Short mmCIF file of C-alpha atoms and ligand atoms in Angstrom, two decimals:
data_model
loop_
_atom_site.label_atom_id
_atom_site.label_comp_id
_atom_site.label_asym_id
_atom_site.label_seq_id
_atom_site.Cartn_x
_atom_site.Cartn_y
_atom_site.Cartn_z
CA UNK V 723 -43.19 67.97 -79.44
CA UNK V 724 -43.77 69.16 -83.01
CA UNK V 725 -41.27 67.68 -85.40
CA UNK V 726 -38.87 70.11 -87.05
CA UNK V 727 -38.78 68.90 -91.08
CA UNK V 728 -39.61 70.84 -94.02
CA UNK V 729 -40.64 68.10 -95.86
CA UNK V 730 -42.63 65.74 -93.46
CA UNK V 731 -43.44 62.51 -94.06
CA UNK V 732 -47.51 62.04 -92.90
CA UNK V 733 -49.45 59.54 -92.89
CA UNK V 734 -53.19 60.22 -93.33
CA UNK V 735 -56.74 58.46 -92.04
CA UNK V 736 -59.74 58.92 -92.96
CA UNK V 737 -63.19 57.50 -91.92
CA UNK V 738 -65.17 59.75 -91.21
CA UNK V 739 -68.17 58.13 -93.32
CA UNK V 740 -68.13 54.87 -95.24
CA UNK V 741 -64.47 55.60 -96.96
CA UNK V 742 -61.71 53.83 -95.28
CA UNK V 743 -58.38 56.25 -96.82
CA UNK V 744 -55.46 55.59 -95.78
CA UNK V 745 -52.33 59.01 -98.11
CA UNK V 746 -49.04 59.22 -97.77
CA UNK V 747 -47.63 62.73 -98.35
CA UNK V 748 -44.24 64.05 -98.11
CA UNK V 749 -44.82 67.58 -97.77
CA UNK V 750 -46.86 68.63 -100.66
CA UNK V 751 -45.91 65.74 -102.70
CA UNK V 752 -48.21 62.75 -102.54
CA UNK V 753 -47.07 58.98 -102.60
CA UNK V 754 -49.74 56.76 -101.86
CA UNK V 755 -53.62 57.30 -101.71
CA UNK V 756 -55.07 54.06 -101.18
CA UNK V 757 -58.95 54.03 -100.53
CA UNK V 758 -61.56 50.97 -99.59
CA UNK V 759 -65.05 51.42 -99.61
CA UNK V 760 -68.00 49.83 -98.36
CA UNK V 761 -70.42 51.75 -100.17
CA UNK V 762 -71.74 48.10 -101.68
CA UNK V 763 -72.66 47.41 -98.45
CA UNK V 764 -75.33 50.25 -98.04
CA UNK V 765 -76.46 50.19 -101.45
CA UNK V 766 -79.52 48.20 -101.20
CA UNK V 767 -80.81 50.44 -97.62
CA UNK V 768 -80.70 53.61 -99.74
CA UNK V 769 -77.86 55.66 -97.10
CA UNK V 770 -74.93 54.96 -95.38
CA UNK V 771 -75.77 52.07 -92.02
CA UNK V 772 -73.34 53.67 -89.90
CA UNK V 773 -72.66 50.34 -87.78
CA UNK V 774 -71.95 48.49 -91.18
CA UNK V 775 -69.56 51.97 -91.84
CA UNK V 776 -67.61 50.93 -88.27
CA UNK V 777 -67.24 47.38 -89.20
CA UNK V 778 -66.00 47.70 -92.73
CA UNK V 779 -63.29 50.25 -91.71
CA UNK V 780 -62.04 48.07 -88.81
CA UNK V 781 -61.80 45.49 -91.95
CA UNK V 782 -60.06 47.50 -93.92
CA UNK V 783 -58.05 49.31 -91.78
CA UNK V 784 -54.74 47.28 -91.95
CA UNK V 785 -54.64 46.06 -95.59
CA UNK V 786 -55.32 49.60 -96.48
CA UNK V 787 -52.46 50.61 -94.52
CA UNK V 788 -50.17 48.53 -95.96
CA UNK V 789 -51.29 49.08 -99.30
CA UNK V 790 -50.63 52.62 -99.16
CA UNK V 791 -47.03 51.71 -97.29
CA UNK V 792 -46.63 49.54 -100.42
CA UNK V 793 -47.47 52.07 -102.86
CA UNK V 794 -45.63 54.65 -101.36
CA UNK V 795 -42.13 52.63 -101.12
CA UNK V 796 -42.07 53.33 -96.95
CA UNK V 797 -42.04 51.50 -94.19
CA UNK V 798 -43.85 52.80 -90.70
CA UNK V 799 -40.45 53.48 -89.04
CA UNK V 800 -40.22 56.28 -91.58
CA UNK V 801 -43.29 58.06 -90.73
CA UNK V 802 -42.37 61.75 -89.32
CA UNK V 803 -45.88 61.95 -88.26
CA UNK V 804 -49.89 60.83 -87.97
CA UNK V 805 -52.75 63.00 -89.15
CA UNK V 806 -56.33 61.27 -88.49
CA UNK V 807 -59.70 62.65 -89.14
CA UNK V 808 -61.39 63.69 -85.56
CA UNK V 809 -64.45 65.30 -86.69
CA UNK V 810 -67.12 65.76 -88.10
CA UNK V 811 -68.78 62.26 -89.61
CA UNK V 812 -70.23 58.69 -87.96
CA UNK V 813 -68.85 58.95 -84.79
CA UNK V 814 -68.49 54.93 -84.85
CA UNK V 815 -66.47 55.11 -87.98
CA UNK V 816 -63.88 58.21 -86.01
CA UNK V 817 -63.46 55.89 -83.39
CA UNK V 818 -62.42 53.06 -85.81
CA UNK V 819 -59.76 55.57 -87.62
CA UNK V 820 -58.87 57.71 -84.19
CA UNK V 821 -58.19 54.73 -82.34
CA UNK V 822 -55.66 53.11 -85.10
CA UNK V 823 -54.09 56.60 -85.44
CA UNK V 824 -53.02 56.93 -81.88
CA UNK V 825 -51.76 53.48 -81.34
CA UNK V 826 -49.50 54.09 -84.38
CA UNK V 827 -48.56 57.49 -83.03
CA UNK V 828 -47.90 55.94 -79.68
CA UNK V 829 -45.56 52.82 -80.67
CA UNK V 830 -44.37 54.95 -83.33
CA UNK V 831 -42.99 57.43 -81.14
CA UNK V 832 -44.31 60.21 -83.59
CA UNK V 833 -46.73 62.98 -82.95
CA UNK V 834 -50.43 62.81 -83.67
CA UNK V 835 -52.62 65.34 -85.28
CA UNK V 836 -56.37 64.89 -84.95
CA UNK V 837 -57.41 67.58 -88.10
CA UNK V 838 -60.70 68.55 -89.37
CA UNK V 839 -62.23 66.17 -92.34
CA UNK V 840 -64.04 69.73 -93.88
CA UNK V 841 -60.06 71.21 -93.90
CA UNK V 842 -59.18 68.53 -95.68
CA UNK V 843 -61.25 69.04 -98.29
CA UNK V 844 -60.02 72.28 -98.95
CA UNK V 845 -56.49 71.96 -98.53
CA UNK V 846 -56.30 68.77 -100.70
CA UNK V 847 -55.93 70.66 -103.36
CA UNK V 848 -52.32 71.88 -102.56
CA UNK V 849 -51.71 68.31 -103.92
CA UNK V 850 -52.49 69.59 -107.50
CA UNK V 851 -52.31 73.34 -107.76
CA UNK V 852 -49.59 74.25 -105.10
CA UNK V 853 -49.94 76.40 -102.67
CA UNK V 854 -53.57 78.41 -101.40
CA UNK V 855 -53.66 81.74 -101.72
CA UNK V 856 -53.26 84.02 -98.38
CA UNK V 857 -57.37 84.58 -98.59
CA UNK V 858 -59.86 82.63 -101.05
CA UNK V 859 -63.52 81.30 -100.74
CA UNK V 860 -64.16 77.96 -99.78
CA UNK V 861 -67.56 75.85 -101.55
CA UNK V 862 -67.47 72.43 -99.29
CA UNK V 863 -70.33 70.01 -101.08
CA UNK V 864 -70.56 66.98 -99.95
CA UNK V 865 -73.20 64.46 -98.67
CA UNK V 866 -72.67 65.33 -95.11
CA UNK V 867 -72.34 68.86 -95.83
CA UNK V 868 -72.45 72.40 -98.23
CA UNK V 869 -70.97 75.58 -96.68
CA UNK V 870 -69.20 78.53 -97.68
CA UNK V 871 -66.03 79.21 -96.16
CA UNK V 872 -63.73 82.42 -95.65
CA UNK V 873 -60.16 80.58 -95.68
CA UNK V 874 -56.91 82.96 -94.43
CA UNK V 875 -53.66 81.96 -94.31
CA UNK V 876 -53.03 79.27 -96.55
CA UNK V 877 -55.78 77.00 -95.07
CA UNK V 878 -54.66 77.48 -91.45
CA UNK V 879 -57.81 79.93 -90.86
CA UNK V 880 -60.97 78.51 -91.56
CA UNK V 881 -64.27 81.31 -91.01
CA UNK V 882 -67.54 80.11 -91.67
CA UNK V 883 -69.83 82.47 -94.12
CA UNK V 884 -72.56 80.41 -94.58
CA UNK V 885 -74.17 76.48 -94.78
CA UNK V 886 -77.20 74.66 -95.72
CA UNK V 887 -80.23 74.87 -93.78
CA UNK V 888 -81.80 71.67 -94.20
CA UNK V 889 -80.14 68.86 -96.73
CA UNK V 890 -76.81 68.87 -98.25
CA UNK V 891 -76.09 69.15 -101.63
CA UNK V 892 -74.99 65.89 -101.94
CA UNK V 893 -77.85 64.55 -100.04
CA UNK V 894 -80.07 66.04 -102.41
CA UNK V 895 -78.57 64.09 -105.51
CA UNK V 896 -78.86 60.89 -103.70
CA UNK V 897 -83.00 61.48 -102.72
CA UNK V 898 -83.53 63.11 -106.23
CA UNK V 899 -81.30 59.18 -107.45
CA UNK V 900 -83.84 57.22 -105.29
CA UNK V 901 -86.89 59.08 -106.74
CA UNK V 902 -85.86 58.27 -110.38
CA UNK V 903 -84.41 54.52 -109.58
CA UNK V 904 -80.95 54.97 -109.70
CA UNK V 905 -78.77 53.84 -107.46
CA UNK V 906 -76.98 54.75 -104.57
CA UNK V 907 -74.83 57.12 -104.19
CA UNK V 908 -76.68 58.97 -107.17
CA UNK V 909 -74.60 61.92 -107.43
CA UNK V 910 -72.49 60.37 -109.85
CA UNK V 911 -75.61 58.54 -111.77
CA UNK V 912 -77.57 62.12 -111.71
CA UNK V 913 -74.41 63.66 -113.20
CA UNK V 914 -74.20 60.87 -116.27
CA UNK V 915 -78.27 60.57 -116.98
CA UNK V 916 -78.25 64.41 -116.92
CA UNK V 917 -76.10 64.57 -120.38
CA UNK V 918 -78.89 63.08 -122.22
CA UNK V 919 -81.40 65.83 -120.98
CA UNK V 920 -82.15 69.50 -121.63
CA UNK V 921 -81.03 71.55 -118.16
CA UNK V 922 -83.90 74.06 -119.31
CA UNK V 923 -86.89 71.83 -119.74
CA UNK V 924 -88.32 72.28 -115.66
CA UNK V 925 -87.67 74.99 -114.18
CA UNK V 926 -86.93 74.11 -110.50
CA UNK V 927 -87.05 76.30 -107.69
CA UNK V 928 -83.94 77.96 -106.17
CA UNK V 929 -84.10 77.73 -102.60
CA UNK V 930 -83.21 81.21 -100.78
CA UNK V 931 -81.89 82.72 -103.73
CA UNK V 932 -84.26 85.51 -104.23
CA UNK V 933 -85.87 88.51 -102.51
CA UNK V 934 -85.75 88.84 -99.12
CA UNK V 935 -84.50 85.53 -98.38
CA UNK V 936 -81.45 85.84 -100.64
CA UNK V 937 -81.19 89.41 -98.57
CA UNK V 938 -81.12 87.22 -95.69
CA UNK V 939 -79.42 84.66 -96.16
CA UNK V 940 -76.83 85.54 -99.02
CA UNK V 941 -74.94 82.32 -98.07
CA UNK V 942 -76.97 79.93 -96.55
CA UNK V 943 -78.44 77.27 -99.11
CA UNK V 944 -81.66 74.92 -98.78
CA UNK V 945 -82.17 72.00 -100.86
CA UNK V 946 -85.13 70.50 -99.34
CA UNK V 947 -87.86 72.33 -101.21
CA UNK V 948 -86.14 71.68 -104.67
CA UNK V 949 -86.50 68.21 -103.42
CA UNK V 950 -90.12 67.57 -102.88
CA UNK V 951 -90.70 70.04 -105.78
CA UNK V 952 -88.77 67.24 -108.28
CA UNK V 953 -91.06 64.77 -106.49
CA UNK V 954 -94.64 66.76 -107.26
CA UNK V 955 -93.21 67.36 -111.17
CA UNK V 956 -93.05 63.61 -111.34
CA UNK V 957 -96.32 62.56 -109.32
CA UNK V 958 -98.10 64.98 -111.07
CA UNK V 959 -97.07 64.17 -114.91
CA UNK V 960 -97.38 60.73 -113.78
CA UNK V 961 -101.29 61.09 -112.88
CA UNK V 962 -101.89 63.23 -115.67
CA UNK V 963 -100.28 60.34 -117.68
CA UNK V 964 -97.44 62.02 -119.32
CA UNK V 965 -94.66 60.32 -120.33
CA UNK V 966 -91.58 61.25 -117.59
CA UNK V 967 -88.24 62.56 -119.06
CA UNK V 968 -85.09 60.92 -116.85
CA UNK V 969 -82.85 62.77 -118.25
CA UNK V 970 -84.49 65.95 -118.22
CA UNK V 971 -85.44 66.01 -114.35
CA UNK V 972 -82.06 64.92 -113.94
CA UNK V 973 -80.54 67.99 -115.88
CA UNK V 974 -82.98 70.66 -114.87
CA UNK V 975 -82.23 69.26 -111.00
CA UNK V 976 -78.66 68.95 -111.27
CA UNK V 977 -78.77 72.91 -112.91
CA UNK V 978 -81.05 73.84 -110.07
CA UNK V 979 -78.30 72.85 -107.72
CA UNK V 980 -75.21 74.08 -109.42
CA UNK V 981 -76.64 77.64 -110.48
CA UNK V 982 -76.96 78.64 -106.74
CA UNK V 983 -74.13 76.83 -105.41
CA UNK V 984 -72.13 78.88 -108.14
CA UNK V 985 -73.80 81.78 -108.30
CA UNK V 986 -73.75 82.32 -104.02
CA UNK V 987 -69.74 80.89 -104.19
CA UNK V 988 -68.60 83.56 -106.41
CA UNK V 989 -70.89 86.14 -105.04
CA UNK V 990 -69.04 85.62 -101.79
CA UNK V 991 -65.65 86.08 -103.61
CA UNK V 992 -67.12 89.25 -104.83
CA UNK V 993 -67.61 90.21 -101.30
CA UNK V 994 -64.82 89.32 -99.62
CA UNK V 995 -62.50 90.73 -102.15
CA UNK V 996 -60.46 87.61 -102.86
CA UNK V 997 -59.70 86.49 -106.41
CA UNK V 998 -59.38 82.45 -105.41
CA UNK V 999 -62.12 79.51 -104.92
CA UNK V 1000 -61.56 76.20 -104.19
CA UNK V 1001 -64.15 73.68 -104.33
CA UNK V 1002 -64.52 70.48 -102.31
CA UNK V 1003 -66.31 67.21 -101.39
CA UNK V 1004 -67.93 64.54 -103.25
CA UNK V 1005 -70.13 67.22 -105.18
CA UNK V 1006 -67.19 68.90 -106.55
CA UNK V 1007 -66.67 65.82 -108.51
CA UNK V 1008 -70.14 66.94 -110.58
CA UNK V 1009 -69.28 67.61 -114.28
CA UNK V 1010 -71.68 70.46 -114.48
CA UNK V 1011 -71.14 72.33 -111.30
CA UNK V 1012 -67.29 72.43 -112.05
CA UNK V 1013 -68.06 73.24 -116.00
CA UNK V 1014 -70.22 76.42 -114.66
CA UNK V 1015 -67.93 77.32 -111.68
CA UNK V 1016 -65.21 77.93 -114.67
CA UNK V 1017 -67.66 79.79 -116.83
CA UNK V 1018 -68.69 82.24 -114.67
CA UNK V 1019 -65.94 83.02 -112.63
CA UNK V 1020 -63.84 83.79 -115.98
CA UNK V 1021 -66.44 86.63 -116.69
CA UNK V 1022 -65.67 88.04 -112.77
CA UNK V 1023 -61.77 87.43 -112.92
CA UNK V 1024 -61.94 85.20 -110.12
CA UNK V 1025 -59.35 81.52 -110.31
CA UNK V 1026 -61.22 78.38 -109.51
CA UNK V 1027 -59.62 75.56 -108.05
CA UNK V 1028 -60.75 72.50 -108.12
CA UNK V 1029 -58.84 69.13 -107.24
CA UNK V 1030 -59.23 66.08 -109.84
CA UNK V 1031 -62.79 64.07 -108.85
CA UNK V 1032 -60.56 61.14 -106.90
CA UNK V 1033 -59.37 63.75 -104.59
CA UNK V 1034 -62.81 65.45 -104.06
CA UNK V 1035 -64.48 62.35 -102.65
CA UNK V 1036 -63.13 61.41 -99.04
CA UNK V 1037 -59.91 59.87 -98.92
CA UNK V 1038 -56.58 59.70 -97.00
CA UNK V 1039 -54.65 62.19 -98.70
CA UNK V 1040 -56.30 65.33 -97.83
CA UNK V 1041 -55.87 64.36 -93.57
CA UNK V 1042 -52.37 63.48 -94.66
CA UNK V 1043 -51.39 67.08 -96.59
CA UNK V 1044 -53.45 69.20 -93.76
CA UNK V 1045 -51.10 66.80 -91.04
CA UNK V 1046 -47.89 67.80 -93.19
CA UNK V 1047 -49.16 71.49 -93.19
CA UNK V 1048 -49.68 71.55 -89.59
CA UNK V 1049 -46.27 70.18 -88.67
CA UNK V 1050 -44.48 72.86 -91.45
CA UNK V 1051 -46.32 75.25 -89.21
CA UNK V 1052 -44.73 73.75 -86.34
CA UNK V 1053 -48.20 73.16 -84.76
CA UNK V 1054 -47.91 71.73 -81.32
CA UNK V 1055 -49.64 68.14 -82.13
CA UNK V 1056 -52.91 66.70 -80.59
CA UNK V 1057 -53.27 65.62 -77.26
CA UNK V 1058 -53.02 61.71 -77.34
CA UNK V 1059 -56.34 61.93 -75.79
CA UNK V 1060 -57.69 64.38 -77.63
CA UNK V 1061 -61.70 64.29 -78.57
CA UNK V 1062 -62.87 62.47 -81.36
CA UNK V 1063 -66.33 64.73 -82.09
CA UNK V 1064 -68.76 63.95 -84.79
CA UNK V 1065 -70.09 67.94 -84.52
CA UNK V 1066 -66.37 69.23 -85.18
CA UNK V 1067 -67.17 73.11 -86.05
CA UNK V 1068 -65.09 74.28 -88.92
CA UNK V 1069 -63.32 76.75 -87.02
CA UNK V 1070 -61.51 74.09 -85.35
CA UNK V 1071 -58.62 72.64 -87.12
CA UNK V 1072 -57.10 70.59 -85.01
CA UNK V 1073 -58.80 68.56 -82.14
CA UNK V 1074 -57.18 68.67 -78.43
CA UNK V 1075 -59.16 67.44 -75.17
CA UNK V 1076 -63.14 67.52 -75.41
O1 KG4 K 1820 -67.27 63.98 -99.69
P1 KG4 K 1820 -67.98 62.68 -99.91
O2 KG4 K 1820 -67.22 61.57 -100.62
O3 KG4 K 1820 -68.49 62.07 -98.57
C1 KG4 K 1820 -69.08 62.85 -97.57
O4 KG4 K 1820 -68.30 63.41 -96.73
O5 KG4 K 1820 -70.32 62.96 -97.62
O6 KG4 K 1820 -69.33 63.02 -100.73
C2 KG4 K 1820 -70.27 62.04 -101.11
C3 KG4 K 1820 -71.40 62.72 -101.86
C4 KG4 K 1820 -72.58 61.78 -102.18
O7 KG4 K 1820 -73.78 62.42 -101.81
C5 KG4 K 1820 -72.48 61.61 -103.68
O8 KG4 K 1820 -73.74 61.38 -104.32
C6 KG4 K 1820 -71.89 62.93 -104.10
O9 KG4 K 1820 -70.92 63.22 -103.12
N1 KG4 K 1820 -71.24 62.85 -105.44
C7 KG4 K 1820 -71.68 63.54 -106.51
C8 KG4 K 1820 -70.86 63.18 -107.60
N2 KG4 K 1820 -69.91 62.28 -107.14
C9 KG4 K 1820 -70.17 62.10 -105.80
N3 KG4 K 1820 -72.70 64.41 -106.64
C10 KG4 K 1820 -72.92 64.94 -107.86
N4 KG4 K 1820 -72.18 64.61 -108.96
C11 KG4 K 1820 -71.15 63.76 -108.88
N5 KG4 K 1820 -70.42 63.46 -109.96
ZN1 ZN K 1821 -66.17 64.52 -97.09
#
């Protein structure tokens, strides 16, 4: 039975990669976002071990849940309701958060609402700008993911325009990290060594942005070429014994990456007719791509959301806010038994039987 409050109180998992988050909302307002991670632990293998992933989220499952309780000022017996991540990610690491959210749901007597981890993204940022607009464009970057998203009705619609082909945006950053020793996750190590260099001094390729590919595929991105090509710029200065510029690979990379994700975001706006992007994931936490996302949607009169960087990196609060949204919508809950699926489309908000 859906519960029938205006103001539910959620709680939210998440572990759908090597974040164990564990929000609090009630309603739009959020009270606790508590988040453990184990990224130490993969650190020295270059990626995220995904039976490592499992086993640090079964650790961290309970303190992190009553850290967040604590935070938050409730108890369990409060709850109004359980939102858990059911897709996509590790698979091991779903089970770990699926299978705590429906014991809770099931001695809790509450209902159970197994959402969509890419939804989350986007509707997080309800937590800090209000409410989505009826239609806006959604840019999901993370290291599992980049697509472009059509989203309708307040979040409750999501239409896939486009995705990457080959590596993730956030993917990218942490190969382009490895190749110039820094370490992992290098997103956020690429974004800092990329102040001390000039954005203009290589200029990288931009996969599928023009001719007949960008005719083709006007929202689809592909990272893997820019890749390799940052590899041959430093193999080959290397062997012609040139002194290599950190800094400036990391700039002219990280511009690379942000110039199409912009430019293809706010083309799809342009589109689609709606005045409204939100941007998402760990990526969206990159100093430059939210810097030009501003800048060139002013000149279009287009509104970019963006949630603060804490909220753009996987946590608890964004399952937690999509949960409360689904029970204001009076969204029959999840089958106790419903699917936990590490392919989740996007389409799919809310998981039911497999
Ligand atoms: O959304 P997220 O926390 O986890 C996934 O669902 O993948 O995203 C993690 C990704 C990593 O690839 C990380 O390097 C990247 O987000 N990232 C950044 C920044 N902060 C995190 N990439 C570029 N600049 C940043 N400041
Ligand atoms: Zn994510």
């Amino acid at each position: 039975m859906p519960v029938s409050t205006s103001d539910p109180l959620v709680l939210g998992i998440e572990t759908s990669c090597d974040e164990t988050g564990i929000g609090i909302v009630r309603g739009r307002t959020l009270l606790a976002d508590a988040v453990a991670s184990s990224v130490d632990a993969h650190a020295r293998f270059g990626g995220v071990v995904p039976e490592v992933a499992s086993r640090a989220h079964l650790e961290a499952m309970s303190p992190t849940i009553q850290r967040a309780c604590d935070e938050a000022g409730v108890r369990l017996a409060d709850l109004d309701a359980i939102a858990v991540t059911a897709g996509p990610g590790l698979v091991g690491s779903l089970l770990v958060g699926t299978a705590t959210a429906k014991a809770l749901a099931l001695g809790l007597g509450v209902p159970l609402y197994g959402v969509n981890h890419l939804a989350g993204h986007v509707v997080v940022d309800e937590l800090e700008h209000g409410p989505l607009p009826q239609g806006c464009v959604a840019l999901l970057v993370s290291g599992g993911h980049t697509s472009l998203v059509l989203v309708r009705d307040r979040g409750m619609d999501l239409d896939p325009l486009g995705a990457t082909l080959d590596d993730a945006a956030g993917e990218a950053f942490d190969k382009v990290a490895r190749l110039l020793d820094l370490p992992f996750p290098g997103g956020p190590w690429i974004d800092r060594a990329a102040r001390d260099g000039d954005p203009q001094a290589i200029d990288f390729p931009r996969g599928l942005s023009t001719g007949n590919d960008a005719a083709r595929y006007p929202y689809d991105f592909s990272f893997s070429g820019l890749k390799s090509a940052v590899l041959r710029w430093i193999r080959a200065q290397q062997s012609a014994g040139n002194q290599v510029s950190f800094p400036d690979v990391a700039a002219s990379f990280q511009e690379a990456v942000v110039d199409v994700l912009t430019r293809k975001a706010l083309q799809a706006c342009v589109d689609h007719g709606v005045e409204h992007l939100v941007i998402g994931g760990g990526v969206a936490a990159n100093s430059r791509l939210r810097a030009l996302a501003q800048e060139r949607a002013m000149g279009r009169g287009i509104e970019v959301r963006i949630p603060r960087p804490g909220l753009c990196t996987d946590n608890g609060a964004m399952i937690a806010v999509l949960g409360a949204k689904l029970v204001q919508a009076g969204t029959e809950p999840s089958v106790l038994e419903f699917a936990t699926t590490s392919t989740m489309p996007i389409s799919s908000i809310l998981a039911n039987m497999g």
